[in-house]
């Protein structure tokens, strides 16, 4: 089974996160490798008590230029892909979704 990962990444960290995901087997479709898609947008967040935001300050709503990055990976690589995402992403709590592709 194939899964799709969708993650929101600050523009300056896009290539770092892509490389980490590709290194653990994400981004393969047929005989193609390093497959992904991204578009730019604006992410918002407000860090609550006990947070340490990478960008901005706790208690102040932030607006950040981010990319929505999408790629696919084999379901059996799920733990490695999520671990690589968390290691490479600069945010304390990266926002991401995983979808099973049927």
PDB file of N, CA and C in Angstrom:
ATOM      1  N   UNK A   1       0.842  -1.182   0.000  1.00  0.00           N
ATOM      2  CA  UNK A   1       0.000   0.000   0.000  1.00  0.00           C
ATOM      3  C   UNK A   1       0.887   1.245   0.000  1.00  0.00           C
ATOM      4  N   UNK A   2       0.415   2.241  -0.685  1.00  0.00           N
ATOM      5  CA  UNK A   2       1.133   3.519  -0.780  1.00  0.00           C
ATOM      6  C   UNK A   2       0.424   4.548   0.099  1.00  0.00           C
ATOM      7  N   UNK A   3       1.205   5.395   0.728  1.00  0.00           N
ATOM      8  CA  UNK A   3       0.665   6.499   1.515  1.00  0.00           C
ATOM      9  C   UNK A   3       1.172   7.814   0.950  1.00  0.00           C
ATOM     10  N   UNK A   4       0.387   8.873   1.183  1.00  0.00           N
ATOM     11  CA  UNK A   4       0.798  10.220   0.793  1.00  0.00           C
ATOM     12  C   UNK A   4       1.020  11.040   2.055  1.00  0.00           C
ATOM     13  N   UNK A   5       2.139  11.729   2.095  1.00  0.00           N
ATOM     14  CA  UNK A   5       2.466  12.639   3.187  1.00  0.00           C
ATOM     15  C   UNK A   5       2.266  14.061   2.696  1.00  0.00           C
ATOM     16  N   UNK A   6       1.568  14.854   3.478  1.00  0.00           N
ATOM     17  CA  UNK A   6       1.404  16.285   3.218  1.00  0.00           C
ATOM     18  C   UNK A   6       1.918  17.001   4.452  1.00  0.00           C
ATOM     19  N   UNK A   7       2.887  17.895   4.259  1.00  0.00           N
ATOM     20  CA  UNK A   7       3.491  18.599   5.396  1.00  0.00           C
ATOM     21  C   UNK A   7       3.678  20.069   5.035  1.00  0.00           C
ATOM     22  N   UNK A   8       3.573  20.925   6.013  1.00  0.00           N
ATOM     23  CA  UNK A   8       3.760  22.363   5.837  1.00  0.00           C
ATOM     24  C   UNK A   8       5.130  22.742   6.398  1.00  0.00           C
ATOM     25  N   UNK A   9       5.946  23.364   5.536  1.00  0.00           N
ATOM     26  CA  UNK A   9       7.354  23.600   5.839  1.00  0.00           C
ATOM     27  C   UNK A   9       7.707  25.052   5.529  1.00  0.00           C
ATOM     28  N   UNK A  10       8.465  25.737   6.395  1.00  0.00           N
ATOM     29  CA  UNK A  10       8.938  27.071   6.018  1.00  0.00           C
ATOM     30  C   UNK A  10       9.779  26.965   4.736  1.00  0.00           C
ATOM     31  N   UNK A  11       9.646  27.924   3.858  1.00  0.00           N
ATOM     32  CA  UNK A  11      10.300  27.879   2.544  1.00  0.00           C
ATOM     33  C   UNK A  11      11.790  27.555   2.640  1.00  0.00           C
ATOM     34  N   UNK A  12      12.480  28.146   3.615  1.00  0.00           N
ATOM     35  CA  UNK A  12      13.924  27.948   3.718  1.00  0.00           C
ATOM     36  C   UNK A  12      14.303  26.531   4.148  1.00  0.00           C
ATOM     37  N   UNK A  13      13.358  25.748   4.659  1.00  0.00           N
ATOM     38  CA  UNK A  13      13.648  24.380   5.086  1.00  0.00           C
ATOM     39  C   UNK A  13      13.129  23.334   4.093  1.00  0.00           C
ATOM     40  N   UNK A  14      12.533  23.772   3.005  1.00  0.00           N
ATOM     41  CA  UNK A  14      11.919  22.846   2.053  1.00  0.00           C
ATOM     42  C   UNK A  14      12.897  21.780   1.561  1.00  0.00           C
ATOM     43  N   UNK A  15      14.038  22.172   1.070  1.00  0.00           N
ATOM     44  CA  UNK A  15      14.977  21.203   0.506  1.00  0.00           C
ATOM     45  C   UNK A  15      15.571  20.291   1.573  1.00  0.00           C
ATOM     46  N   UNK A  16      15.754  20.784   2.762  1.00  0.00           N
ATOM     47  CA  UNK A  16      16.275  19.958   3.860  1.00  0.00           C
ATOM     48  C   UNK A  16      15.291  18.832   4.178  1.00  0.00           C
ATOM     49  N   UNK A  17      14.010  19.175   4.273  1.00  0.00           N
ATOM     50  CA  UNK A  17      12.984  18.177   4.580  1.00  0.00           C
ATOM     51  C   UNK A  17      12.840  17.202   3.414  1.00  0.00           C
ATOM     52  N   UNK A  18      12.825  17.704   2.185  1.00  0.00           N
ATOM     53  CA  UNK A  18      12.723  16.819   1.016  1.00  0.00           C
ATOM     54  C   UNK A  18      13.862  15.800   1.012  1.00  0.00           C
ATOM     55  N   UNK A  19      15.083  16.265   1.223  1.00  0.00           N
ATOM     56  CA  UNK A  19      16.242  15.363   1.211  1.00  0.00           C
ATOM     57  C   UNK A  19      16.109  14.283   2.287  1.00  0.00           C
ATOM     58  N   UNK A  20      15.676  14.660   3.480  1.00  0.00           N
ATOM     59  CA  UNK A  20      15.526  13.691   4.571  1.00  0.00           C
ATOM     60  C   UNK A  20      14.466  12.643   4.224  1.00  0.00           C
ATOM     61  N   UNK A  21      13.368  13.066   3.629  1.00  0.00           N
ATOM     62  CA  UNK A  21      12.308  12.130   3.253  1.00  0.00           C
ATOM     63  C   UNK A  21      12.769  11.195   2.140  1.00  0.00           C
ATOM     64  N   UNK A  22      13.431  11.738   1.139  1.00  0.00           N
ATOM     65  CA  UNK A  22      13.922  10.916   0.032  1.00  0.00           C
ATOM     66  C   UNK A  22      14.951   9.896   0.521  1.00  0.00           C
ATOM     67  N   UNK A  23      15.760  10.270   1.495  1.00  0.00           N
ATOM     68  CA  UNK A  23      16.807   9.385   2.011  1.00  0.00           C
ATOM     69  C   UNK A  23      16.251   8.121   2.666  1.00  0.00           C
ATOM     70  N   UNK A  24      14.990   8.171   3.134  1.00  0.00           N
ATOM     71  CA  UNK A  24      14.388   6.991   3.775  1.00  0.00           C
ATOM     72  C   UNK A  24      13.340   6.311   2.894  1.00  0.00           C
ATOM     73  N   UNK A  25      13.327   6.649   1.610  1.00  0.00           N
ATOM     74  CA  UNK A  25      12.482   5.912   0.674  1.00  0.00           C
ATOM     75  C   UNK A  25      11.222   6.593   0.203  1.00  0.00           C
ATOM     76  N   UNK A  26      10.979   7.821   0.610  1.00  0.00           N
ATOM     77  CA  UNK A  26       9.806   8.542   0.103  1.00  0.00           C
ATOM     78  C   UNK A  26      10.111   9.081  -1.294  1.00  0.00           C
ATOM     79  N   UNK A  27       9.051   9.388  -2.035  1.00  0.00           N
ATOM     80  CA  UNK A  27       9.213  10.041  -3.323  1.00  0.00           C
ATOM     81  C   UNK A  27       9.457   9.115  -4.498  1.00  0.00           C
ATOM     82  N   UNK A  28       9.157   7.831  -4.350  1.00  0.00           N
ATOM     83  CA  UNK A  28       9.344   6.890  -5.460  1.00  0.00           C
ATOM     84  C   UNK A  28       7.995   6.536  -6.074  1.00  0.00           C
ATOM     85  N   UNK A  29       7.916   6.692  -7.383  1.00  0.00           N
ATOM     86  CA  UNK A  29       6.714   6.351  -8.138  1.00  0.00           C
ATOM     87  C   UNK A  29       7.159   5.597  -9.381  1.00  0.00           C
ATOM     88  N   UNK A  30       6.863   4.316  -9.433  1.00  0.00           N
ATOM     89  CA  UNK A  30       7.326   3.516 -10.562  1.00  0.00           C
ATOM     90  C   UNK A  30       8.837   3.557 -10.652  1.00  0.00           C
ATOM     91  N   UNK A  31       9.368   3.919 -11.814  1.00  0.00           N
ATOM     92  CA  UNK A  31      10.822   4.000 -12.005  1.00  0.00           C
ATOM     93  C   UNK A  31      11.359   5.406 -11.757  1.00  0.00           C
ATOM     94  N   UNK A  32      10.532   6.272 -11.177  1.00  0.00           N
ATOM     95  CA  UNK A  32      10.947   7.647 -10.873  1.00  0.00           C
ATOM     96  C   UNK A  32      11.256   7.779  -9.387  1.00  0.00           C
ATOM     97  N   UNK A  33      12.219   8.625  -9.074  1.00  0.00           N
ATOM     98  CA  UNK A  33      12.593   8.899  -7.687  1.00  0.00           C
ATOM     99  C   UNK A  33      12.530  10.398  -7.437  1.00  0.00           C
ATOM    100  N   UNK A  34      12.544  10.765  -6.158  1.00  0.00           N
ATOM    101  CA  UNK A  34      12.565  12.167  -5.726  1.00  0.00           C
ATOM    102  C   UNK A  34      11.334  12.932  -6.225  1.00  0.00           C
ATOM    103  N   UNK A  35      10.206  12.230  -6.279  1.00  0.00           N
ATOM    104  CA  UNK A  35       8.956  12.844  -6.734  1.00  0.00           C
ATOM    105  C   UNK A  35       8.296  13.581  -5.569  1.00  0.00           C
ATOM    106  N   UNK A  36       7.933  14.813  -5.803  1.00  0.00           N
ATOM    107  CA  UNK A  36       7.195  15.588  -4.804  1.00  0.00           C
ATOM    108  C   UNK A  36       6.475  16.717  -5.512  1.00  0.00           C
ATOM    109  N   UNK A  37       5.636  17.391  -4.768  1.00  0.00           N
ATOM    110  CA  UNK A  37       4.914  18.550  -5.277  1.00  0.00           C
ATOM    111  C   UNK A  37       4.833  19.553  -4.139  1.00  0.00           C
ATOM    112  N   UNK A  38       4.964  20.834  -4.468  1.00  0.00           N
ATOM    113  CA  UNK A  38       4.793  21.840  -3.423  1.00  0.00           C
ATOM    114  C   UNK A  38       4.233  23.123  -4.018  1.00  0.00           C
ATOM    115  N   UNK A  39       3.618  23.870  -3.143  1.00  0.00           N
ATOM    116  CA  UNK A  39       3.105  25.187  -3.496  1.00  0.00           C
ATOM    117  C   UNK A  39       3.283  26.092  -2.287  1.00  0.00           C
ATOM    118  N   UNK A  40       3.330  27.387  -2.526  1.00  0.00           N
ATOM    119  CA  UNK A  40       3.563  28.325  -1.432  1.00  0.00           C
ATOM    120  C   UNK A  40       2.255  28.892  -0.894  1.00  0.00           C
ATOM    121  N   UNK A  41       2.266  29.214   0.379  1.00  0.00           N
ATOM    122  CA  UNK A  41       1.113  29.799   1.042  1.00  0.00           C
ATOM    123  C   UNK A  41       1.555  30.434   2.350  1.00  0.00           C
ATOM    124  N   UNK A  42       0.591  30.727   3.198  1.00  0.00           N
ATOM    125  CA  UNK A  42       0.873  31.343   4.489  1.00  0.00           C
ATOM    126  C   UNK A  42       0.318  30.478   5.602  1.00  0.00           C
ATOM    127  N   UNK A  43       1.178  30.106   6.538  1.00  0.00           N
ATOM    128  CA  UNK A  43       0.746  29.369   7.717  1.00  0.00           C
ATOM    129  C   UNK A  43       0.592  30.319   8.887  1.00  0.00           C
ATOM    130  N   UNK A  44      -0.343  30.009   9.780  1.00  0.00           N
ATOM    131  CA  UNK A  44      -0.527  30.825  10.983  1.00  0.00           C
ATOM    132  C   UNK A  44      -0.494  29.918  12.210  1.00  0.00           C
ATOM    133  N   UNK A  45      -0.040  30.465  13.322  1.00  0.00           N
ATOM    134  CA  UNK A  45      -0.054  29.729  14.579  1.00  0.00           C
ATOM    135  C   UNK A  45       0.134  30.704  15.729  1.00  0.00           C
ATOM    136  N   UNK A  46      -0.270  30.240  16.900  1.00  0.00           N
ATOM    137  CA  UNK A  46      -0.084  30.995  18.134  1.00  0.00           C
ATOM    138  C   UNK A  46       0.421  30.000  19.168  1.00  0.00           C
ATOM    139  N   UNK A  47       1.647  30.159  19.605  1.00  0.00           N
ATOM    140  CA  UNK A  47       2.221  29.254  20.601  1.00  0.00           C
ATOM    141  C   UNK A  47       1.631  29.522  21.978  1.00  0.00           C
ATOM    142  N   UNK A  48       1.158  28.460  22.616  1.00  0.00           N
ATOM    143  CA  UNK A  48       0.578  28.584  23.950  1.00  0.00           C
ATOM    144  C   UNK A  48       1.620  28.415  25.037  1.00  0.00           C
ATOM    145  N   UNK A  49       1.149  28.368  26.266  1.00  0.00           N
ATOM    146  CA  UNK A  49       2.027  28.226  27.421  1.00  0.00           C
ATOM    147  C   UNK A  49       2.862  26.952  27.296  1.00  0.00           C
ATOM    148  N   UNK A  50       4.140  27.058  27.575  1.00  0.00           N
ATOM    149  CA  UNK A  50       5.038  25.916  27.516  1.00  0.00           C
ATOM    150  C   UNK A  50       5.641  25.649  26.147  1.00  0.00           C
ATOM    151  N   UNK A  51       5.299  26.464  25.141  1.00  0.00           N
ATOM    152  CA  UNK A  51       5.873  26.259  23.806  1.00  0.00           C
ATOM    153  C   UNK A  51       7.152  27.069  23.645  1.00  0.00           C
ATOM    154  N   UNK A  52       7.942  26.657  22.666  1.00  0.00           N
ATOM    155  CA  UNK A  52       9.169  27.372  22.303  1.00  0.00           C
ATOM    156  C   UNK A  52       9.173  27.513  20.786  1.00  0.00           C
ATOM    157  N   UNK A  53       8.406  28.461  20.244  1.00  0.00           N
ATOM    158  CA  UNK A  53       8.306  28.590  18.787  1.00  0.00           C
ATOM    159  C   UNK A  53       9.660  28.839  18.129  1.00  0.00           C
ATOM    160  N   UNK A  54       9.881  28.154  17.005  1.00  0.00           N
ATOM    161  CA  UNK A  54      11.092  28.366  16.218  1.00  0.00           C
ATOM    162  C   UNK A  54      11.088  29.757  15.613  1.00  0.00           C
ATOM    163  N   UNK A  55       9.904  30.197  15.231  1.00  0.00           N
ATOM    164  CA  UNK A  55       9.720  31.518  14.622  1.00  0.00           C
ATOM    165  C   UNK A  55       8.752  32.293  15.509  1.00  0.00           C
ATOM    166  N   UNK A  56       9.057  33.535  15.817  1.00  0.00           N
ATOM    167  CA  UNK A  56       8.147  34.374  16.588  1.00  0.00           C
ATOM    168  C   UNK A  56       8.223  34.146  18.086  1.00  0.00           C
ATOM    169  N   UNK A  57       7.141  34.566  18.760  1.00  0.00           N
ATOM    170  CA  UNK A  57       7.095  34.504  20.218  1.00  0.00           C
ATOM    171  C   UNK A  57       5.854  33.786  20.697  1.00  0.00           C
ATOM    172  N   UNK A  58       5.966  33.125  21.837  1.00  0.00           N
ATOM    173  CA  UNK A  58       4.815  32.511  22.484  1.00  0.00           C
ATOM    174  C   UNK A  58       3.788  33.597  22.788  1.00  0.00           C
ATOM    175  N   UNK A  59       2.523  33.309  22.540  1.00  0.00           N
ATOM    176  CA  UNK A  59       1.452  34.249  22.845  1.00  0.00           C
ATOM    177  C   UNK A  59       1.189  35.298  21.782  1.00  0.00           C
ATOM    178  N   UNK A  60       1.919  35.262  20.682  1.00  0.00           N
ATOM    179  CA  UNK A  60       1.732  36.216  19.583  1.00  0.00           C
ATOM    180  C   UNK A  60       1.430  35.419  18.310  1.00  0.00           C
ATOM    181  N   UNK A  61       0.304  35.702  17.667  1.00  0.00           N
ATOM    182  CA  UNK A  61      -0.016  34.988  16.430  1.00  0.00           C
ATOM    183  C   UNK A  61       0.999  35.333  15.349  1.00  0.00           C
ATOM    184  N   UNK A  62       1.510  34.300  14.708  1.00  0.00           N
ATOM    185  CA  UNK A  62       2.513  34.462  13.659  1.00  0.00           C
ATOM    186  C   UNK A  62       1.933  34.092  12.303  1.00  0.00           C
ATOM    187  N   UNK A  63       2.444  34.724  11.269  1.00  0.00           N
ATOM    188  CA  UNK A  63       2.126  34.385   9.881  1.00  0.00           C
ATOM    189  C   UNK A  63       3.461  34.125   9.201  1.00  0.00           C
ATOM    190  N   UNK A  64       3.566  32.943   8.594  1.00  0.00           N
ATOM    191  CA  UNK A  64       4.852  32.491   8.059  1.00  0.00           C
ATOM    192  C   UNK A  64       4.678  32.021   6.618  1.00  0.00           C
ATOM    193  N   UNK A  65       5.589  32.431   5.743  1.00  0.00           N
ATOM    194  CA  UNK A  65       5.615  31.914   4.379  1.00  0.00           C
ATOM    195  C   UNK A  65       6.030  30.451   4.442  1.00  0.00           C
ATOM    196  N   UNK A  66       5.135  29.570   4.020  1.00  0.00           N
ATOM    197  CA  UNK A  66       5.394  28.141   4.084  1.00  0.00           C
ATOM    198  C   UNK A  66       5.101  27.493   2.731  1.00  0.00           C
ATOM    199  N   UNK A  67       5.572  26.274   2.593  1.00  0.00           N
ATOM    200  CA  UNK A  67       5.253  25.451   1.436  1.00  0.00           C
ATOM    201  C   UNK A  67       4.461  24.244   1.909  1.00  0.00           C
ATOM    202  N   UNK A  68       3.445  23.899   1.134  1.00  0.00           N
ATOM    203  CA  UNK A  68       2.743  22.631   1.331  1.00  0.00           C
ATOM    204  C   UNK A  68       3.485  21.627   0.461  1.00  0.00           C
ATOM    205  N   UNK A  69       4.128  20.661   1.087  1.00  0.00           N
ATOM    206  CA  UNK A  69       4.923  19.652   0.409  1.00  0.00           C
ATOM    207  C   UNK A  69       4.167  18.336   0.438  1.00  0.00           C
ATOM    208  N   UNK A  70       4.080  17.686  -0.714  1.00  0.00           N
ATOM    209  CA  UNK A  70       3.439  16.376  -0.804  1.00  0.00           C
ATOM    210  C   UNK A  70       4.397  15.390  -1.448  1.00  0.00           C
ATOM    211  N   UNK A  71       4.389  14.164  -0.933  1.00  0.00           N
ATOM    212  CA  UNK A  71       5.151  13.075  -1.543  1.00  0.00           C
ATOM    213  C   UNK A  71       4.507  11.765  -1.126  1.00  0.00           C
ATOM    214  N   UNK A  72       4.902  10.684  -1.769  1.00  0.00           N
ATOM    215  CA  UNK A  72       4.355   9.364  -1.459  1.00  0.00           C
ATOM    216  C   UNK A  72       5.459   8.476  -0.887  1.00  0.00           C
ATOM    217  N   UNK A  73       5.016   7.404  -0.223  1.00  0.00           N
ATOM    218  CA  UNK A  73       5.973   6.436   0.318  1.00  0.00           C
ATOM    219  C   UNK A  73       5.258   5.111   0.568  1.00  0.00           C
ATOM    220  N   UNK A  74       6.011   4.000   0.599  1.00  0.00           N
ATOM    221  CA  UNK A  74       5.405   2.701   0.906  1.00  0.00           C
ATOM    222  C   UNK A  74       4.974   2.659   2.371  1.00  0.00           C
ATOM    223  N   UNK A  75       3.809   2.083   2.630  1.00  0.00           N
ATOM    224  CA  UNK A  75       3.267   2.032   3.990  1.00  0.00           C
ATOM    225  C   UNK A  75       4.253   1.409   4.972  1.00  0.00           C
ATOM    226  N   UNK A  76       5.039   0.424   4.525  1.00  0.00           N
ATOM    227  CA  UNK A  76       5.974  -0.240   5.436  1.00  0.00           C
ATOM    228  C   UNK A  76       7.122   0.674   5.869  1.00  0.00           C
ATOM    229  N   UNK A  77       7.273   1.825   5.239  1.00  0.00           N
ATOM    230  CA  UNK A  77       8.319   2.796   5.615  1.00  0.00           C
ATOM    231  C   UNK A  77       7.762   3.919   6.498  1.00  0.00           C
ATOM    232  N   UNK A  78       6.532   3.773   6.973  1.00  0.00           N
ATOM    233  CA  UNK A  78       5.865   4.855   7.705  1.00  0.00           C
ATOM    234  C   UNK A  78       6.692   5.375   8.884  1.00  0.00           C
ATOM    235  N   UNK A  79       7.149   4.480   9.748  1.00  0.00           N
ATOM    236  CA  UNK A  79       7.884   4.928  10.939  1.00  0.00           C
ATOM    237  C   UNK A  79       9.149   5.694  10.565  1.00  0.00           C
ATOM    238  N   UNK A  80       9.876   5.211   9.553  1.00  0.00           N
ATOM    239  CA  UNK A  80      11.102   5.881   9.126  1.00  0.00           C
ATOM    240  C   UNK A  80      10.803   7.245   8.503  1.00  0.00           C
ATOM    241  N   UNK A  81       9.726   7.322   7.717  1.00  0.00           N
ATOM    242  CA  UNK A  81       9.375   8.589   7.069  1.00  0.00           C
ATOM    243  C   UNK A  81       8.978   9.638   8.109  1.00  0.00           C
ATOM    244  N   UNK A  82       8.137   9.258   9.054  1.00  0.00           N
ATOM    245  CA  UNK A  82       7.711  10.211  10.092  1.00  0.00           C
ATOM    246  C   UNK A  82       8.903  10.615  10.965  1.00  0.00           C
ATOM    247  N   UNK A  83       9.775   9.680  11.287  1.00  0.00           N
ATOM    248  CA  UNK A  83      10.963  10.014  12.090  1.00  0.00           C
ATOM    249  C   UNK A  83      11.867  10.981  11.332  1.00  0.00           C
ATOM    250  N   UNK A  84      12.070  10.742  10.035  1.00  0.00           N
ATOM    251  CA  UNK A  84      12.899  11.645   9.220  1.00  0.00           C
ATOM    252  C   UNK A  84      12.270  13.029   9.135  1.00  0.00           C
ATOM    253  N   UNK A  85      10.954  13.073   8.998  1.00  0.00           N
ATOM    254  CA  UNK A  85      10.246  14.357   8.963  1.00  0.00           C
ATOM    255  C   UNK A  85      10.474  15.120  10.266  1.00  0.00           C
ATOM    256  N   UNK A  86      10.273  14.465  11.377  1.00  0.00           N
ATOM    257  CA  UNK A  86      10.426  15.139  12.682  1.00  0.00           C
ATOM    258  C   UNK A  86      11.871  15.593  12.931  1.00  0.00           C
ATOM    259  N   UNK A  87      12.842  14.798  12.508  1.00  0.00           N
ATOM    260  CA  UNK A  87      14.256  15.168  12.691  1.00  0.00           C
ATOM    261  C   UNK A  87      14.652  16.370  11.842  1.00  0.00           C
ATOM    262  N   UNK A  88      14.127  16.444  10.636  1.00  0.00           N
ATOM    263  CA  UNK A  88      14.578  17.466   9.687  1.00  0.00           C
ATOM    264  C   UNK A  88      13.759  18.751   9.723  1.00  0.00           C
ATOM    265  N   UNK A  89      12.549  18.684  10.238  1.00  0.00           N
ATOM    266  CA  UNK A  89      11.654  19.850  10.243  1.00  0.00           C
ATOM    267  C   UNK A  89      12.047  20.807  11.366  1.00  0.00           C
ATOM    268  N   UNK A  90      12.098  22.102  11.092  1.00  0.00           N
ATOM    269  CA  UNK A  90      12.546  23.042  12.122  1.00  0.00           C
ATOM    270  C   UNK A  90      11.513  23.351  13.212  1.00  0.00           C
ATOM    271  N   UNK A  91      10.244  23.029  12.987  1.00  0.00           N
ATOM    272  CA  UNK A  91       9.214  23.376  13.974  1.00  0.00           C
ATOM    273  C   UNK A  91       9.192  22.388  15.136  1.00  0.00           C
ATOM    274  N   UNK A  92       8.827  22.901  16.298  1.00  0.00           N
ATOM    275  CA  UNK A  92       8.655  22.078  17.488  1.00  0.00           C
ATOM    276  C   UNK A  92       7.558  21.033  17.257  1.00  0.00           C
ATOM    277  N   UNK A  93       6.469  21.416  16.595  1.00  0.00           N
ATOM    278  CA  UNK A  93       5.345  20.531  16.280  1.00  0.00           C
ATOM    279  C   UNK A  93       4.984  20.689  14.806  1.00  0.00           C
ATOM    280  N   UNK A  94       5.629  19.956  13.903  1.00  0.00           N
ATOM    281  CA  UNK A  94       5.292  20.100  12.487  1.00  0.00           C
ATOM    282  C   UNK A  94       3.866  19.628  12.197  1.00  0.00           C
ATOM    283  N   UNK A  95       3.167  20.379  11.348  1.00  0.00           N
ATOM    284  CA  UNK A  95       1.804  20.011  10.948  1.00  0.00           C
ATOM    285  C   UNK A  95       1.901  19.129   9.708  1.00  0.00           C
ATOM    286  N   UNK A  96       1.364  17.901   9.798  1.00  0.00           N
ATOM    287  CA  UNK A  96       1.376  17.011   8.648  1.00  0.00           C
ATOM    288  C   UNK A  96       0.189  16.069   8.676  1.00  0.00           C
ATOM    289  N   UNK A  97      -0.152  15.569   7.484  1.00  0.00           N
ATOM    290  CA  UNK A  97      -1.230  14.596   7.313  1.00  0.00           C
ATOM    291  C   UNK A  97      -0.672  13.411   6.549  1.00  0.00           C
ATOM    292  N   UNK A  98      -1.234  12.230   6.819  1.00  0.00           N
ATOM    293  CA  UNK A  98      -0.888  11.013   6.089  1.00  0.00           C
ATOM    294  C   UNK A  98      -2.189  10.428   5.554  1.00  0.00           C
ATOM    295  N   UNK A  99      -2.186  10.101   4.258  1.00  0.00           N
ATOM    296  CA  UNK A  99      -3.354   9.517   3.606  1.00  0.00           C
ATOM    297  C   UNK A  99      -2.988   8.164   3.021  1.00  0.00           C
ATOM    298  N   UNK A 100      -3.862   7.181   3.208  1.00  0.00           N
ATOM    299  CA  UNK A 100      -3.701   5.888   2.542  1.00  0.00           C
ATOM    300  C   UNK A 100      -4.250   6.046   1.127  1.00  0.00           C
ATOM    301  N   UNK A 101      -3.469   5.665   0.125  1.00  0.00           N
ATOM    302  CA  UNK A 101      -3.912   5.736  -1.251  1.00  0.00           C
ATOM    303  C   UNK A 101      -4.448   4.379  -1.679  1.00  0.00           C
ATOM    304  N   UNK A 102      -5.653   4.379  -2.191  1.00  0.00           N
ATOM    305  CA  UNK A 102      -6.287   3.121  -2.582  1.00  0.00           C
ATOM    306  C   UNK A 102      -6.145   2.870  -4.061  1.00  0.00           C
TER     307      UNK A 102
END
